[in-house]
Tab-separated table of C-alpha atoms in Angstrom:
chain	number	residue	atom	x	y	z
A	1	UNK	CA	14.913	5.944	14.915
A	2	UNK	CA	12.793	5.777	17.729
A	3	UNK	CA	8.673	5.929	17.698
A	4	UNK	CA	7.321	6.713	21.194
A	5	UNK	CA	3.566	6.590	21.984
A	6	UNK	CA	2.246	4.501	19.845
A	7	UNK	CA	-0.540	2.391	20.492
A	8	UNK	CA	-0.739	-1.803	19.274
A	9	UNK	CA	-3.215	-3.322	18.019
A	10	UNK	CA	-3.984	-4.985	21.416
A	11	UNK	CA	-4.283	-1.941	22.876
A	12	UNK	CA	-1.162	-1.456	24.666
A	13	UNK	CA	1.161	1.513	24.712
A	14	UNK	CA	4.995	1.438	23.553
A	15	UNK	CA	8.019	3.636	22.419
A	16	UNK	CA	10.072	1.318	19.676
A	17	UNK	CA	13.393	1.723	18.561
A	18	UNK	CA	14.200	0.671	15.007
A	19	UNK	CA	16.780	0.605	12.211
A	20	UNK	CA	17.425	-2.291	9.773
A	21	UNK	CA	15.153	-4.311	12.417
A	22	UNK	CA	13.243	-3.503	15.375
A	23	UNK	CA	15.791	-2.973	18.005
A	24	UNK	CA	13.713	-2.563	21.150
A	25	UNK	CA	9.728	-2.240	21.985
A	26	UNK	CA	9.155	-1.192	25.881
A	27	UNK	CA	6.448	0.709	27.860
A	28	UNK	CA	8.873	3.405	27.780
A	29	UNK	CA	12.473	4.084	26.038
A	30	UNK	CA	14.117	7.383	26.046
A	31	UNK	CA	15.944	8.938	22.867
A	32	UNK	CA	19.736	8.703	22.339
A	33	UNK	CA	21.392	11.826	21.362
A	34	UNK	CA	20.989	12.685	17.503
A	35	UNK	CA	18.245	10.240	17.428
A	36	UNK	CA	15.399	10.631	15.125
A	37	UNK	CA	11.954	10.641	17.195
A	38	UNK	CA	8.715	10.295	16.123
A	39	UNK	CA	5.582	11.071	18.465
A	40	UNK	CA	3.129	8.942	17.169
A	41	UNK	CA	0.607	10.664	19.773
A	42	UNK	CA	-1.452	7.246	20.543
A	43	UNK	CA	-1.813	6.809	16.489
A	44	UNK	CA	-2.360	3.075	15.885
A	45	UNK	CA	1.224	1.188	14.884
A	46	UNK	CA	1.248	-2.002	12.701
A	47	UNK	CA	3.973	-3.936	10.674
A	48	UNK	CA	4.466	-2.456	7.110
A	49	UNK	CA	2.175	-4.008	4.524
A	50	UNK	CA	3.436	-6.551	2.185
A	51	UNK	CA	1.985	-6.682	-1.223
A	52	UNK	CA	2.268	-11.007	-2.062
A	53	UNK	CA	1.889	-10.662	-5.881
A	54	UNK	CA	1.985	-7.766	-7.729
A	55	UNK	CA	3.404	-6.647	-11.411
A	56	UNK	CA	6.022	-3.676	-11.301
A	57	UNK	CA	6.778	-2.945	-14.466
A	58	UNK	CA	3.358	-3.551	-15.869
A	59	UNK	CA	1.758	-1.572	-12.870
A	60	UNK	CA	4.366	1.516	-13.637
A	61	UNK	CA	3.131	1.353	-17.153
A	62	UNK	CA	-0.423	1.453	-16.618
A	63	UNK	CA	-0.448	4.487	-15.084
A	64	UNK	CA	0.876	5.980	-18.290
A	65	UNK	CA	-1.763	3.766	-20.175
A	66	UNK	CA	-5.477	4.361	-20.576
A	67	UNK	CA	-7.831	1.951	-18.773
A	68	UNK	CA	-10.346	0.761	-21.197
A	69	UNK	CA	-12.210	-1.804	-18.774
A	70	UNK	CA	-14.774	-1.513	-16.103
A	71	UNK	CA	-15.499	0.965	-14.013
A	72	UNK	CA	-13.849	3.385	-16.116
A	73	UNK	CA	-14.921	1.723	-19.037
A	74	UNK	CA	-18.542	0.227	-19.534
A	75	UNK	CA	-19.622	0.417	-22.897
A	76	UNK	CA	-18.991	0.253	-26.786
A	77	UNK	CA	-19.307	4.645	-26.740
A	78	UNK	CA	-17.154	4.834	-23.981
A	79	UNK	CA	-14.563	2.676	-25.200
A	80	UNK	CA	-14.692	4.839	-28.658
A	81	UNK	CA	-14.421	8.083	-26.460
A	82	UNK	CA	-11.597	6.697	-24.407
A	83	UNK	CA	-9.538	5.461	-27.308
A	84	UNK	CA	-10.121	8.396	-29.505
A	85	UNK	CA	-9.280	10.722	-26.463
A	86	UNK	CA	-5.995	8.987	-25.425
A	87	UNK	CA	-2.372	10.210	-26.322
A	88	UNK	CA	-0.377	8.285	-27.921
A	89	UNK	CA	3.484	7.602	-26.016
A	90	UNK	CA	7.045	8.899	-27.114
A	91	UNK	CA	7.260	5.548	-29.697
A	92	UNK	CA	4.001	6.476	-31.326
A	93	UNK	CA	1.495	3.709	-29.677
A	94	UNK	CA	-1.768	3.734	-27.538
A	95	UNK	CA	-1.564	1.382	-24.918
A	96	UNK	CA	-4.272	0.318	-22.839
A	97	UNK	CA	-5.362	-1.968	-20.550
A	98	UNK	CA	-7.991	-3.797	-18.462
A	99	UNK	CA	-10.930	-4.566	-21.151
A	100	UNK	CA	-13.341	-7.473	-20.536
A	101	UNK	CA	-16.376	-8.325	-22.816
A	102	UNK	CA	-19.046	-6.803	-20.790
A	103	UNK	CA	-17.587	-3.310	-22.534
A	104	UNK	CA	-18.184	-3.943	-26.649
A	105	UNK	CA	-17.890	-8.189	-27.085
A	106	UNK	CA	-14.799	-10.050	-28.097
A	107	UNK	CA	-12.297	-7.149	-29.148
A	108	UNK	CA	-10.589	-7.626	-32.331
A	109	UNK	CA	-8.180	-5.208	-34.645
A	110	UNK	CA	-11.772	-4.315	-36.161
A	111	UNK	CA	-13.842	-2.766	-33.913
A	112	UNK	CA	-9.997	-1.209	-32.850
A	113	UNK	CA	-10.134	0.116	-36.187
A	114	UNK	CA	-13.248	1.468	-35.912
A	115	UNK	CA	-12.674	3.912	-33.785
A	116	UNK	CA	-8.692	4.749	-34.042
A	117	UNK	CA	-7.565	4.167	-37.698
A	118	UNK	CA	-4.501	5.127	-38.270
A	119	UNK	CA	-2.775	5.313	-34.385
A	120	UNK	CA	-0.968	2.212	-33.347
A	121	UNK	CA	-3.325	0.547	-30.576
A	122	UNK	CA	-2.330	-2.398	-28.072
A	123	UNK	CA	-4.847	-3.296	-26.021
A	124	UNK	CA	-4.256	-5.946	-22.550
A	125	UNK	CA	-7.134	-7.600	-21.901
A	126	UNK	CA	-7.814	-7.692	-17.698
A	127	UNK	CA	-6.503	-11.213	-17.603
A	128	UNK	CA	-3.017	-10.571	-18.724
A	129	UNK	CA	-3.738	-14.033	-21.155
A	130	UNK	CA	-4.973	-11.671	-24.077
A	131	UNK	CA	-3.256	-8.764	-26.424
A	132	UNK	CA	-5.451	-7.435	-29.458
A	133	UNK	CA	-3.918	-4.874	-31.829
A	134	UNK	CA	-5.338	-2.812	-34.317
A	135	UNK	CA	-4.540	-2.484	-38.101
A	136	UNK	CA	-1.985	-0.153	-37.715
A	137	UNK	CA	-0.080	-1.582	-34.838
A	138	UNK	CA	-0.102	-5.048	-36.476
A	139	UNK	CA	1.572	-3.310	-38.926
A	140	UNK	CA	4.193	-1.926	-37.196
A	141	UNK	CA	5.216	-5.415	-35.709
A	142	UNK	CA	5.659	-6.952	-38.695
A	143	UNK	CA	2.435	-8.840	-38.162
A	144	UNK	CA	0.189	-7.247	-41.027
A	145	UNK	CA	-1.192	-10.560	-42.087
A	146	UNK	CA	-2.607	-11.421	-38.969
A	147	UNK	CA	-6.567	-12.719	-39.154
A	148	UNK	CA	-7.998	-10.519	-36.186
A	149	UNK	CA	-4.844	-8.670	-34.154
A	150	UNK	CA	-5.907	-11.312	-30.979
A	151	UNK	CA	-2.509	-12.759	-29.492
A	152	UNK	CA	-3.901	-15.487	-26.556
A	153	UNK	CA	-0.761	-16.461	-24.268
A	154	UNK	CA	-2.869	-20.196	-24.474
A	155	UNK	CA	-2.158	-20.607	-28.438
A	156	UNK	CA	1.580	-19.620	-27.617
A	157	UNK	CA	1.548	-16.233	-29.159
A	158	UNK	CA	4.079	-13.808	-28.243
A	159	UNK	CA	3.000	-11.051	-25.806
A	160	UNK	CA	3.282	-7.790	-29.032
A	161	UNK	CA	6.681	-6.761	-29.706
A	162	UNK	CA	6.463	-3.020	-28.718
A	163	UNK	CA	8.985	-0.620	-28.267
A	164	UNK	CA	10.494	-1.261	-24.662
A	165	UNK	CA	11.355	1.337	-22.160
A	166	UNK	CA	12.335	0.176	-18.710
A	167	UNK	CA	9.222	2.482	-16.901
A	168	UNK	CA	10.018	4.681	-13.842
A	169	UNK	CA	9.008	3.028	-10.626
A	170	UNK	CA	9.161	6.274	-8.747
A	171	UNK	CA	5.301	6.799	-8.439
A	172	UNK	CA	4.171	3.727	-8.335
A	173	UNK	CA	6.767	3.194	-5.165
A	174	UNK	CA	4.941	6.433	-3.616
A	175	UNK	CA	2.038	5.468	-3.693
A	176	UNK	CA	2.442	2.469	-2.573
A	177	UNK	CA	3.857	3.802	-0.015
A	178	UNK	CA	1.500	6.259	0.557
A	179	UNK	CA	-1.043	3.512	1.891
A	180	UNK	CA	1.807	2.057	4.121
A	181	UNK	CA	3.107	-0.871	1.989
A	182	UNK	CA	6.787	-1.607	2.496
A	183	UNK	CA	7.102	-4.903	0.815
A	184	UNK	CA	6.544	-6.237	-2.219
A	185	UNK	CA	6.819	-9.830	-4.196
A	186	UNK	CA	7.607	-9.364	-8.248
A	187	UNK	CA	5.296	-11.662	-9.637
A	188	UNK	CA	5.742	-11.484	-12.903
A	189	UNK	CA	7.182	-14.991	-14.577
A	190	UNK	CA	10.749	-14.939	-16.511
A	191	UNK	CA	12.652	-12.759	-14.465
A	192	UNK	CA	16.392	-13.689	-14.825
A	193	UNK	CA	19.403	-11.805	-13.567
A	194	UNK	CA	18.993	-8.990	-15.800
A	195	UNK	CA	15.398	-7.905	-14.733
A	196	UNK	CA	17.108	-8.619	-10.894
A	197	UNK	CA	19.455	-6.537	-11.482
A	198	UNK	CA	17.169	-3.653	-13.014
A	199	UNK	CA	15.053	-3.603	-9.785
A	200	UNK	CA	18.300	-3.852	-7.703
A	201	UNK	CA	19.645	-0.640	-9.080
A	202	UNK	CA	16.200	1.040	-8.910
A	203	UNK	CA	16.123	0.043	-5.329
A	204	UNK	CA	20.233	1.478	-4.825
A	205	UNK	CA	18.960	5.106	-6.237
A	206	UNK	CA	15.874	5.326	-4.069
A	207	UNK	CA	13.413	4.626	-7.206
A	208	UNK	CA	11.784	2.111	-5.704
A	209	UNK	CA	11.299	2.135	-1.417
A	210	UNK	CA	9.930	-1.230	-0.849
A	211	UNK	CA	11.380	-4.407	-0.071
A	212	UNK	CA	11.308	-6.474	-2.814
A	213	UNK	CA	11.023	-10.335	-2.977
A	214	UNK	CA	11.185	-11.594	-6.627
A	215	UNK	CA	9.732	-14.741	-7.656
A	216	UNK	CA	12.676	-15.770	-9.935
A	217	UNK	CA	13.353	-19.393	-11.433
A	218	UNK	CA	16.329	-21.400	-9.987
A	219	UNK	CA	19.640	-20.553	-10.493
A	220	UNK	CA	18.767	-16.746	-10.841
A	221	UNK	CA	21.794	-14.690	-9.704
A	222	UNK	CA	20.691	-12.610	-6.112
A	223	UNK	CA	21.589	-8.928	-5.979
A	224	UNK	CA	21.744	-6.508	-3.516
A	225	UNK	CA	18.677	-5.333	-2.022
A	226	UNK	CA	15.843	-8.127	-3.618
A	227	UNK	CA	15.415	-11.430	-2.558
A	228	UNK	CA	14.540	-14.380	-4.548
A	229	UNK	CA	11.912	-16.743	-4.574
A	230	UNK	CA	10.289	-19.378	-6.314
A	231	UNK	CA	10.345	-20.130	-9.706
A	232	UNK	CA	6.618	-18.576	-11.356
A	233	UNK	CA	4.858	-21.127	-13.827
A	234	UNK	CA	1.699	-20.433	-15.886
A	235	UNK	CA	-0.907	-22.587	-16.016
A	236	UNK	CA	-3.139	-22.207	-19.190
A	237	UNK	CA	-6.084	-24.715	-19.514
A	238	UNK	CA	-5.106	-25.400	-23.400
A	239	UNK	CA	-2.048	-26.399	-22.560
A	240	UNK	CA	-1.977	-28.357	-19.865
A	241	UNK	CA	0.622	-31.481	-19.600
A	242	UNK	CA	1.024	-33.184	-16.264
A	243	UNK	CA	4.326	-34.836	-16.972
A	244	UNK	CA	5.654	-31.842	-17.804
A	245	UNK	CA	4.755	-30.262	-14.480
A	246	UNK	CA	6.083	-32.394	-12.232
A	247	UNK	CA	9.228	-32.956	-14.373
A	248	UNK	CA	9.463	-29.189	-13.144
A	249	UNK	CA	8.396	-29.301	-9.874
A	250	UNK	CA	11.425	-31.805	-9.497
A	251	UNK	CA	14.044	-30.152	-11.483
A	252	UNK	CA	13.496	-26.834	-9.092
A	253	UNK	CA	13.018	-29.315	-5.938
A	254	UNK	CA	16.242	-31.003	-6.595
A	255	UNK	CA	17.793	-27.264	-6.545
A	256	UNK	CA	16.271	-26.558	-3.504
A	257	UNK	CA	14.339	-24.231	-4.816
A	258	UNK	CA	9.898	-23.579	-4.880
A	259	UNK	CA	7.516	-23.180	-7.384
A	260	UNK	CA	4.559	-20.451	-7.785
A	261	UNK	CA	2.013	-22.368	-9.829
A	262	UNK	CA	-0.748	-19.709	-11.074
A	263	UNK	CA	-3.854	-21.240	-10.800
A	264	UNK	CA	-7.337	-19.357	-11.779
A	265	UNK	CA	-9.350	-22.212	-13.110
A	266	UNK	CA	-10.276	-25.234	-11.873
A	267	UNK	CA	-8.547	-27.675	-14.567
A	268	UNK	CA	-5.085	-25.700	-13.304
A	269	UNK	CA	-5.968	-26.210	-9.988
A	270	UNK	CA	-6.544	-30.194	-10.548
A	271	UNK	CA	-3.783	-30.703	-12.290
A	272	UNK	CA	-1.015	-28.395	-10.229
A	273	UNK	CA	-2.480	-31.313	-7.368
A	274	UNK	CA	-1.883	-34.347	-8.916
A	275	UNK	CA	1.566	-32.596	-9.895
A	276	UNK	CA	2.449	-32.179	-6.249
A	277	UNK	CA	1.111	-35.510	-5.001
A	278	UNK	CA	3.824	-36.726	-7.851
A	279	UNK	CA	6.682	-34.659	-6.981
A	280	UNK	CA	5.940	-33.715	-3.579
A	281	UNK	CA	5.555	-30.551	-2.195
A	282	UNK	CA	8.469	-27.894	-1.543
A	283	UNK	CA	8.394	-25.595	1.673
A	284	UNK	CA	8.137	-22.755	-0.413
A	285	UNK	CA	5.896	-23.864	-2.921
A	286	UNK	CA	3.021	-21.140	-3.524
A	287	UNK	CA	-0.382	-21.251	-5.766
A	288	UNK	CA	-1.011	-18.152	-6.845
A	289	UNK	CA	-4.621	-16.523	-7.272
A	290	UNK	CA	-6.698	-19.772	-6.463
A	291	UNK	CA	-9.767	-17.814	-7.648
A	292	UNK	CA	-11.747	-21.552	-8.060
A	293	UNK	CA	-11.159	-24.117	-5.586
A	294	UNK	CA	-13.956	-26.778	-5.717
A	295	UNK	CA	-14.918	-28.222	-2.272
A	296	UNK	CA	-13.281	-31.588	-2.703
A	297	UNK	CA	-10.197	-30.140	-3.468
A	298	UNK	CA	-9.927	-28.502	-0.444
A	299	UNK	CA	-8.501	-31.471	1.653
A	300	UNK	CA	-5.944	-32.008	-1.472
A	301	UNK	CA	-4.591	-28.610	-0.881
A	302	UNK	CA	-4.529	-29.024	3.394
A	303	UNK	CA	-2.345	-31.959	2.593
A	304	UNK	CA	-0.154	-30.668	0.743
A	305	UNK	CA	0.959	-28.085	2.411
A	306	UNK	CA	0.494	-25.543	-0.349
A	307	UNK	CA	0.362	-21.726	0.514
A	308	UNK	CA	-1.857	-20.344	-0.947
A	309	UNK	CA	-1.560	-16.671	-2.180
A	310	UNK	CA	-4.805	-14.547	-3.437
A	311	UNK	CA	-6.797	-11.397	-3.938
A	312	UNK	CA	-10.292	-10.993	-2.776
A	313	UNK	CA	-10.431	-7.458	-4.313
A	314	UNK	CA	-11.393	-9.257	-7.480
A	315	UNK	CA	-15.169	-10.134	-5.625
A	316	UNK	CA	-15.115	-6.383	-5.025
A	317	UNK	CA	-14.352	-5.306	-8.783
A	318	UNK	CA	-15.771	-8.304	-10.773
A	319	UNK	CA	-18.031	-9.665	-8.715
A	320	UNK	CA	-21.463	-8.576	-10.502
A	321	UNK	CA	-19.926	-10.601	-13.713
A	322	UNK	CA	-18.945	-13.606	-12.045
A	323	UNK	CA	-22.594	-13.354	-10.339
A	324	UNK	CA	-23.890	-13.718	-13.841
A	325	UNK	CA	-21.693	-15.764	-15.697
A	326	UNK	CA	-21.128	-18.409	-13.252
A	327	UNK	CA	-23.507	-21.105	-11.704
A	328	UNK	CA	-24.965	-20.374	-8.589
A	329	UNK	CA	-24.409	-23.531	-6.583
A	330	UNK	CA	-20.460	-22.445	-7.828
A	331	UNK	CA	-20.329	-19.214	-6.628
A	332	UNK	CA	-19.379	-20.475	-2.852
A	333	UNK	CA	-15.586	-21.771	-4.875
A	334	UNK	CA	-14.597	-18.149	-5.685
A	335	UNK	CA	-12.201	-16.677	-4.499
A	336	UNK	CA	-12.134	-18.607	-0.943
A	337	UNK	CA	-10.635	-16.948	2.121
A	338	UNK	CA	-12.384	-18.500	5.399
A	339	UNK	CA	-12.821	-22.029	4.320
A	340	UNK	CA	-9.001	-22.290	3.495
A	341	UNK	CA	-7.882	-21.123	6.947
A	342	UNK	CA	-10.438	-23.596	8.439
A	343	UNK	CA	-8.934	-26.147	6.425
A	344	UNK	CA	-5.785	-25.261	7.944
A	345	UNK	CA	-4.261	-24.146	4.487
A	346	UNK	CA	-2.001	-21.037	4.709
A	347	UNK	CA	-3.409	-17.988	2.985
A	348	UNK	CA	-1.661	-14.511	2.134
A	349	UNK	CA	-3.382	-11.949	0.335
A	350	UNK	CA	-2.289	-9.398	-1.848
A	351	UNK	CA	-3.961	-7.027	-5.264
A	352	UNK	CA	-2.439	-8.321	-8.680
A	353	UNK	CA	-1.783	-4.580	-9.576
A	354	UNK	CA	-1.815	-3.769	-12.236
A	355	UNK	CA	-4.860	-6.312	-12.911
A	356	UNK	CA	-6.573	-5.731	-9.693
A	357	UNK	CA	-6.831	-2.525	-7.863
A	358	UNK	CA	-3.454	-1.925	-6.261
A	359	UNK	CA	-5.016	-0.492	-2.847
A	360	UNK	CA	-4.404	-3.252	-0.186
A	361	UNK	CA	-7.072	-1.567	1.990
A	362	UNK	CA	-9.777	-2.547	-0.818
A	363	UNK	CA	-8.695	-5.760	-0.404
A	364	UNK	CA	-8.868	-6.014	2.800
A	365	UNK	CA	-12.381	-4.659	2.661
A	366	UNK	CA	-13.317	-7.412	0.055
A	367	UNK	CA	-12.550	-9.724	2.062
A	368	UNK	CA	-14.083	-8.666	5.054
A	369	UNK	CA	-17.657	-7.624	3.290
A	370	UNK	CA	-17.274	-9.510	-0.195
A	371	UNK	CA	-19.944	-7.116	-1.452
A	372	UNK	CA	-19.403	-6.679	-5.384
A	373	UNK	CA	-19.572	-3.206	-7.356
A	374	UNK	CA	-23.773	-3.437	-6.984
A	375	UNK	CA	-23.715	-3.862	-3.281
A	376	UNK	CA	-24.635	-8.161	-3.706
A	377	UNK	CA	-22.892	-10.591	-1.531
A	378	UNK	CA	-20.236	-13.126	-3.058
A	379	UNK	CA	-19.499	-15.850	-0.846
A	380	UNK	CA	-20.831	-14.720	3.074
A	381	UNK	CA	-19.622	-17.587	4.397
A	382	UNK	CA	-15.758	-16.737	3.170
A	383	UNK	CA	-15.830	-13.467	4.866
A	384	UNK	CA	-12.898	-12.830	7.783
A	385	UNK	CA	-12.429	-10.410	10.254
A	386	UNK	CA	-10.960	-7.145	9.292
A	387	UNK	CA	-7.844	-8.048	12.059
A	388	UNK	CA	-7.478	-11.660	10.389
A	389	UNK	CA	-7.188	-9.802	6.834
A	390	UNK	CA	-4.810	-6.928	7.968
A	391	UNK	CA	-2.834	-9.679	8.995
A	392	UNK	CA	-2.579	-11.236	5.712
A	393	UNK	CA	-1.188	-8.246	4.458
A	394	UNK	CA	1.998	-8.350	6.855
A	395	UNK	CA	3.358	-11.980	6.339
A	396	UNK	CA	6.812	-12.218	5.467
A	397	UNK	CA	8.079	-12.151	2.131
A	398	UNK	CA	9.658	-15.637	2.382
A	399	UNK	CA	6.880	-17.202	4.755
A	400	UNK	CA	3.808	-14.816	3.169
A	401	UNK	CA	1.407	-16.617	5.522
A	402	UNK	CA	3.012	-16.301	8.639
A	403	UNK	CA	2.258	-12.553	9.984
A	404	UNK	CA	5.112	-10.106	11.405
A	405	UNK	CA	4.832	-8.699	14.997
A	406	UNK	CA	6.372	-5.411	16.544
A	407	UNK	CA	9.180	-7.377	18.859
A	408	UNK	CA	12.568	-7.105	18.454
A	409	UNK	CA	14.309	-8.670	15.170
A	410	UNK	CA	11.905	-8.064	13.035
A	411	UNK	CA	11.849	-5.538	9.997
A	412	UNK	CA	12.122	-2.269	10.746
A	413	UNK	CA	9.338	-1.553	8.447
A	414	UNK	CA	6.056	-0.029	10.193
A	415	UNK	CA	3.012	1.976	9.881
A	416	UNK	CA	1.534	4.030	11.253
A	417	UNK	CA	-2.170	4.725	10.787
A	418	UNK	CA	-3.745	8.044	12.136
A	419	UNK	CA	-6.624	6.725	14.596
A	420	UNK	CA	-7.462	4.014	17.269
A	421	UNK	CA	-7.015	0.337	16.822
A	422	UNK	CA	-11.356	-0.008	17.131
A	423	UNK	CA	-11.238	3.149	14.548
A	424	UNK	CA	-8.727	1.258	11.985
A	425	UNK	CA	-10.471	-2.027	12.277
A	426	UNK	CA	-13.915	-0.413	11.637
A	427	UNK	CA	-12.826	1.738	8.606
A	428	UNK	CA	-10.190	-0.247	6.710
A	429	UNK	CA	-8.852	2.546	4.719
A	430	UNK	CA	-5.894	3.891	3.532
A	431	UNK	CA	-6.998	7.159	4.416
A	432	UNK	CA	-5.677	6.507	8.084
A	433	UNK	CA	-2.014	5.818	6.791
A	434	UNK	CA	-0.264	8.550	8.065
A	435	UNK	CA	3.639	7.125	8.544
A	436	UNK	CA	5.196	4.371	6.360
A	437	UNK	CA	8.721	3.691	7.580
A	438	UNK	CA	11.213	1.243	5.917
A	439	UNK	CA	14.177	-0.044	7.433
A	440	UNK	CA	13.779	2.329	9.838
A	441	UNK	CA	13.593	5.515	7.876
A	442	UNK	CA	10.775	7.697	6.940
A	443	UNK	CA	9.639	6.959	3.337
A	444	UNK	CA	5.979	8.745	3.296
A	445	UNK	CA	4.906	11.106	5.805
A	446	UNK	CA	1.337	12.747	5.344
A	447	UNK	CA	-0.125	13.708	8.119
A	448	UNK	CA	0.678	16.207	11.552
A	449	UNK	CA	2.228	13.264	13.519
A	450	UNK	CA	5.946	13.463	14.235
């Protein structure tokens, strides 16, 4: 495939030719015979986006699930309206997701009750730690007994055993797609060969288009078309055991192999430190979210080497709450961005979709602005450029942190973006995604370039 007229982000003008990788990027490169060519007419060419932690198979789901949090969901009558208003799925269940207090209190298989009786209800909370079930889908579990249909991931209950269908990836892929996102990193922890497999095949039969980089633990059998990386560990603040930790930092570090630690409180973020300081850091050790890092652990985390992976989109959609449930003179610890990179800690950004808003764009915003849903400020002095945060977006999946470039050998996975370098800067929008390209072949096209 070759691209001709496009326009860098430094301004400068190039035709590039591009398959697996970039082949060639020159002032000027004319097209072989039978050679796809795309005009990009001065449109504004990046590397593809790369989404650093995301959920597939929960993300697929939710869009087949009814969102019972903020902003969809505010209050007590709309959460009635929304639940009594859903359809149920082919097995029988409502399923939703995304509920915080702010909307009706602590949710329990009572208030569920109250408002849809007799349907089997599982509801996700928005921190993926929570599950709450109502009468009738405690029920159908097998779990009738249970005090209040709340199953915490921190007391070791089981995530509810619902009927399992392996979910289409087919629009989720699109639309990722659609806003010029060619890589992705499976986040979710316990994959093993068979869930490798599953996204293998769905990336052999054109199901899913993206790249995919799966955080896996060590020993997990590769297949074609994902890559692996490291092992994904949750930290829950009732259950944490320091010995235990760095006995597994150093069983996957004597496999030659990293560790993800998810980290979203400070307790988890003190102890994943004094874990590393034990068993050393691995090159492709990771901390995932960092949404609390206290100034004096910022030197900790320089040391160490850590990268550090997280999602600013959560000032953008929680913001306002964490404004009013957390301590002032603590708000400057949330979700950091500019103080790690002048700490020289490695950062890569990416959404959390399904739990965050999958749009990489909003992200990107947040962490240019930080302004929360009201329009207040979260942290000014953690706010980066809008080039420094599309950058974040286009590490590679093995080295998230360090950004790709249009040059020869790289990915042939671009897009293009239907304005001006200034005009793409100054917007940050997914509007302006006009050509998302993978391996160098067309995988969304929406717009009268080409």
């Amino acid at each position: 495939m070759l691209i001709q007229r496009a326009v860098l982000l430094d301004g400068s003008v190039v035709d590039v030719r591009l398959a697996e990788t970039i082949v060639e990027v020159a002032p000027r490169l004319d097209a072989r015979r039978g050679e796809d060519v795309l005009d990009a007419a001065h449109a504004t060419l990046i590397p593809g986006l790369h989404d650093h932690h995301l959920h597939l198979r929960s993300a697929a789901a939710a869009q087949d699930s009814v969102r019972l949090g903020p902003p969809q969901v505010r209050t007590v009558d709309e959460l009635a309206a929304a639940l009594r208003a859903a359809t149920p799925d082919r097995d029988g269940w409502v399923r939703g997701y995304g509920y915080h207090e702010s909307v009706a209190g602590e949710l329990d298989a009572a208030l569920l009750d109250r408002f849809c009786p007799e349907t089997p209800v599982r509801v996700a909370h928005r921190s993926g730690a929570l599950w709450v079930l109502n009468s009738a889908g405690l029920a159908r579990i097998g779990m009738g007994e249970h005090p209040d249909g709340r199953l915490l991931r921190a007391q070791g209950d089981p995530a509810p055993g619902l009927p399992q269908r392996e979910p289409s990836l087919r629009r989720l892929s699109r639309q990722l797609a659609a806003r010029g996102v060619t890589g992705i990193t499976e986040a979710t922890p316990g994959h093993g060969d068979t869930d490798v497999a599953v996204f293998a095949a769905a990336r052999g039969r054109g199901e899913l288009l993206q790249r995919l980089h799966c955080l896996a633990p060590a020993g997990t059998a590769p297949a074609p078309g994902v890559t692996l990386g490291p092992a994904k560990i949750i930290l829950d603040d009732a259950r944490l055991n320091l010995d235990a930790l760095v006995k597994a930092l150093c069983d996957n570090h004597s496999r030659d192999h990293g560790v993800a630690l998810h980290c979203v409180t400070d307790a988890q973020l003190t102890v994943a430190i004094a874990a590393w300081q034990s068993a050393g850091a691995h090159r492709d050790d990771r901390i995932e979210h960092a949404a609390v890092v206290p100034d004096d652990r910022l030197a900790d985390l320089a040391a160490l080497g850590i990268t550090v992976i997280t999602q600013p989109n959560f000032v953008a959609e929680r913001g306002d709450d964490y404004l009013a449930e957390i301590e002032p003179d603590r708000h400057h610890e949330l979700w950091r961005l500019a103080s790690l990179r002048d700490n020289g800690i490695a950062v890569a950004l990416s959404t959390d979709t399904p739990f965050g808003d999958g749009d990489p764009w909003a992200a990107m915003r947040a962490a240019v602005y930080r302004s929360t849903p009201s329009g207040a400020v979260l942290g000014p002095a953690e706010r980066v450029s809008a080039r420094t945060a599309l950058a974040m977006f286009t590490g590679r999946a093995e080295r998230p942190a360090v950004p790709r470039r249009i040059a020869p050998g790289e990915p042939g996975d671009l897009c293009l973006l239907a304005a001006g370098p200034a005009e793409v800067l100054a917007a940050i929008d997914a509007e302006a995604v006009a050509v998302t390209v993978v391996a160098g072949a067309v995988v969304s096209q929406h717009s009268g370039i080409g």
